PDB file of C-alpha atoms in Angstrom:
ATOM      1  CA  UNK A   1     104.445 100.914  98.454  1.00  0.00           C
ATOM      2  CA  UNK A   2     106.788 100.727 101.428  1.00  0.00           C
ATOM      3  CA  UNK A   3     110.361 101.785 100.629  1.00  0.00           C
ATOM      4  CA  UNK A   4     113.106  99.143 100.843  1.00  0.00           C
ATOM      5  CA  UNK A   5     116.126 100.216 102.908  1.00  0.00           C
ATOM      6  CA  UNK A   6     119.462  98.711 103.950  1.00  0.00           C
ATOM      7  CA  UNK A   7     122.239  99.368 106.473  1.00  0.00           C
ATOM      8  CA  UNK A   8     123.736 102.115 104.292  1.00  0.00           C
ATOM      9  CA  UNK A   9     120.628 104.311 104.163  1.00  0.00           C
ATOM     10  CA  UNK A  10     119.128 103.434 107.576  1.00  0.00           C
ATOM     11  CA  UNK A  11     120.481 106.537 109.304  1.00  0.00           C
ATOM     12  CA  UNK A  12     119.352 109.004 106.632  1.00  0.00           C
ATOM     13  CA  UNK A  13     115.940 107.400 106.024  1.00  0.00           C
ATOM     14  CA  UNK A  14     115.000 106.418 109.590  1.00  0.00           C
ATOM     15  CA  UNK A  15     117.083 108.157 112.239  1.00  0.00           C
ATOM     16  CA  UNK A  16     117.135 111.576 110.551  1.00  0.00           C
ATOM     17  CA  UNK A  17     113.497 111.509 109.398  1.00  0.00           C
ATOM     18  CA  UNK A  18     111.387 114.526 110.318  1.00  0.00           C
ATOM     19  CA  UNK A  19     108.293 112.308 110.615  1.00  0.00           C
ATOM     20  CA  UNK A  20     107.844 109.030 112.562  1.00  0.00           C
ATOM     21  CA  UNK A  21     109.084 105.862 110.840  1.00  0.00           C
ATOM     22  CA  UNK A  22     107.969 102.235 111.073  1.00  0.00           C
ATOM     23  CA  UNK A  23     110.644  99.715 110.061  1.00  0.00           C
ATOM     24  CA  UNK A  24     109.424  96.259 109.028  1.00  0.00           C
ATOM     25  CA  UNK A  25     112.224  93.698 109.474  1.00  0.00           C
ATOM     26  CA  UNK A  26     111.422  90.725 107.223  1.00  0.00           C
ATOM     27  CA  UNK A  27     112.838  88.030 104.903  1.00  0.00           C
ATOM     28  CA  UNK A  28     111.692  86.290 101.689  1.00  0.00           C
ATOM     29  CA  UNK A  29     111.508  82.871 103.357  1.00  0.00           C
ATOM     30  CA  UNK A  30     109.401  84.065 106.319  1.00  0.00           C
ATOM     31  CA  UNK A  31     105.729  82.939 106.161  1.00  0.00           C
ATOM     32  CA  UNK A  32     104.381  85.395 108.786  1.00  0.00           C
ATOM     33  CA  UNK A  33     106.255  88.202 106.980  1.00  0.00           C
ATOM     34  CA  UNK A  34     104.296  87.403 103.818  1.00  0.00           C
ATOM     35  CA  UNK A  35     101.046  87.503 105.833  1.00  0.00           C
ATOM     36  CA  UNK A  36     102.009  90.944 107.149  1.00  0.00           C
ATOM     37  CA  UNK A  37     102.947  92.343 103.722  1.00  0.00           C
ATOM     38  CA  UNK A  38      99.450  93.446 102.561  1.00  0.00           C
ATOM     39  CA  UNK A  39      98.783  95.043 105.974  1.00  0.00           C
ATOM     40  CA  UNK A  40     102.061  96.987 105.835  1.00  0.00           C
ATOM     41  CA  UNK A  41     101.260  98.159 102.299  1.00  0.00           C
ATOM     42  CA  UNK A  42      97.741  99.298 103.309  1.00  0.00           C
ATOM     43  CA  UNK A  43      99.094 101.168 106.329  1.00  0.00           C
ATOM     44  CA  UNK A  44     101.724 102.772 104.123  1.00  0.00           C
ATOM     45  CA  UNK A  45      98.900 104.243 102.009  1.00  0.00           C
ATOM     46  CA  UNK A  46      96.689 105.079 105.020  1.00  0.00           C
ATOM     47  CA  UNK A  47      99.403 107.100 106.753  1.00  0.00           C
ATOM     48  CA  UNK A  48     101.132 108.537 103.665  1.00  0.00           C
ATOM     49  CA  UNK A  49     102.698 111.901 104.450  1.00  0.00           C
ATOM     50  CA  UNK A  50     102.299 111.431 108.216  1.00  0.00           C
ATOM     51  CA  UNK A  51     104.420 108.342 108.867  1.00  0.00           C
ATOM     52  CA  UNK A  52     107.119 106.711 106.754  1.00  0.00           C
ATOM     53  CA  UNK A  53     106.871 102.905 106.520  1.00  0.00           C
ATOM     54  CA  UNK A  54     109.994 101.129 105.297  1.00  0.00           C
ATOM     55  CA  UNK A  55     111.087  97.498 104.943  1.00  0.00           C
ATOM     56  CA  UNK A  56     114.470  95.992 105.745  1.00  0.00           C
ATOM     57  CA  UNK A  57     115.334  92.495 104.535  1.00  0.00           C
ATOM     58  CA  UNK A  58     117.344  90.923 107.377  1.00  0.00           C
ATOM     59  CA  UNK A  59     119.201  88.727 104.871  1.00  0.00           C
ATOM     60  CA  UNK A  60     120.568  91.826 103.113  1.00  0.00           C
ATOM     61  CA  UNK A  61     121.353  93.899 106.211  1.00  0.00           C
ATOM     62  CA  UNK A  62     124.000  92.755 108.656  1.00  0.00           C
ATOM     63  CA  UNK A  63     124.347  95.628 111.126  1.00  0.00           C
ATOM     64  CA  UNK A  64     120.958  97.199 111.784  1.00  0.00           C
ATOM     65  CA  UNK A  65     119.034  94.040 112.833  1.00  0.00           C
ATOM     66  CA  UNK A  66     121.861  93.144 115.234  1.00  0.00           C
ATOM     67  CA  UNK A  67     122.058  96.687 116.627  1.00  0.00           C
ATOM     68  CA  UNK A  68     118.338  96.659 117.436  1.00  0.00           C
ATOM     69  CA  UNK A  69     118.276  93.076 118.731  1.00  0.00           C
ATOM     70  CA  UNK A  70     116.020  91.667 116.010  1.00  0.00           C
ATOM     71  CA  UNK A  71     115.814  87.939 116.797  1.00  0.00           C
ATOM     72  CA  UNK A  72     112.394  87.102 115.373  1.00  0.00           C
ATOM     73  CA  UNK A  73     110.746  88.274 112.185  1.00  0.00           C
ATOM     74  CA  UNK A  74     108.560  89.922 111.307  1.00  0.00           C
ATOM     75  CA  UNK A  75     109.409  92.667 113.795  1.00  0.00           C
ATOM     76  CA  UNK A  76     108.160  96.217 113.423  1.00  0.00           C
ATOM     77  CA  UNK A  77     110.102  98.974 115.167  1.00  0.00           C
ATOM     78  CA  UNK A  78     108.403 102.340 115.636  1.00  0.00           C
ATOM     79  CA  UNK A  79     110.799 105.311 115.562  1.00  0.00           C
ATOM     80  CA  UNK A  80     110.132 108.892 116.589  1.00  0.00           C
ATOM     81  CA  UNK A  81     112.909 111.503 116.547  1.00  0.00           C
ATOM     82  CA  UNK A  82     115.470 108.769 115.852  1.00  0.00           C
ATOM     83  CA  UNK A  83     114.501 106.712 118.921  1.00  0.00           C
ATOM     84  CA  UNK A  84     112.656 103.385 119.152  1.00  0.00           C
ATOM     85  CA  UNK A  85     109.407 104.120 120.985  1.00  0.00           C
ATOM     86  CA  UNK A  86     107.473 100.888 120.327  1.00  0.00           C
ATOM     87  CA  UNK A  87     107.877  97.388 118.941  1.00  0.00           C
ATOM     88  CA  UNK A  88     105.647  94.681 117.461  1.00  0.00           C
ATOM     89  CA  UNK A  89     107.097  91.171 117.215  1.00  0.00           C
ATOM     90  CA  UNK A  90     105.250  88.717 114.972  1.00  0.00           C
ATOM     91  CA  UNK A  91     102.353  89.258 112.617  1.00  0.00           C
ATOM     92  CA  UNK A  92      99.518  91.372 113.988  1.00  0.00           C
ATOM     93  CA  UNK A  93      96.127  92.571 112.802  1.00  0.00           C
ATOM     94  CA  UNK A  94      95.925  95.904 110.986  1.00  0.00           C
ATOM     95  CA  UNK A  95      94.017  97.675 113.834  1.00  0.00           C
ATOM     96  CA  UNK A  96      96.742  96.694 116.340  1.00  0.00           C
ATOM     97  CA  UNK A  97      99.500  98.159 114.174  1.00  0.00           C
ATOM     98  CA  UNK A  98      97.415 101.208 113.217  1.00  0.00           C
ATOM     99  CA  UNK A  99      96.888 101.967 116.929  1.00  0.00           C
ATOM    100  CA  UNK A 100     100.656 101.884 117.514  1.00  0.00           C
ATOM    101  CA  UNK A 101     101.189 104.192 114.520  1.00  0.00           C
ATOM    102  CA  UNK A 102      98.517 106.614 115.750  1.00  0.00           C
ATOM    103  CA  UNK A 103     100.366 106.786 119.072  1.00  0.00           C
ATOM    104  CA  UNK A 104     103.382 108.197 117.169  1.00  0.00           C
ATOM    105  CA  UNK A 105     101.402 111.136 115.778  1.00  0.00           C
TER     106      UNK A 105
END
C-alpha cells in the first residue's frame, strides 16, 4: 500500500530518497483520484523496492502542493534525486504510468 505523507515528512521521504519516488496528489472528494487509486496501489506492488510510491492529500498539506504548482488532481509527480523529472495530470491508464516509472529506473 502506498505510504501517506504530508508537508512535514515530504523532504525526508521524497527529496532525500535514495530511490525514485512517485507522489500522488489527491483528495477524498476527487472522483478521478478514486479511479486512479487501484492503479497506484498495483504499481506500488509492481515496483516495490525499486520505486517509492507515496500519496499526499492536498486538503491536509498546505505547502507542498503550492510549491510544486499542483492545480488539478490527481497529479503524479515523478522525482529522481530530489528533482521533478516527469508529471502526469489527471487519471491515466496503468501502462502509461508504468512507462513513466520505468523511465526513472
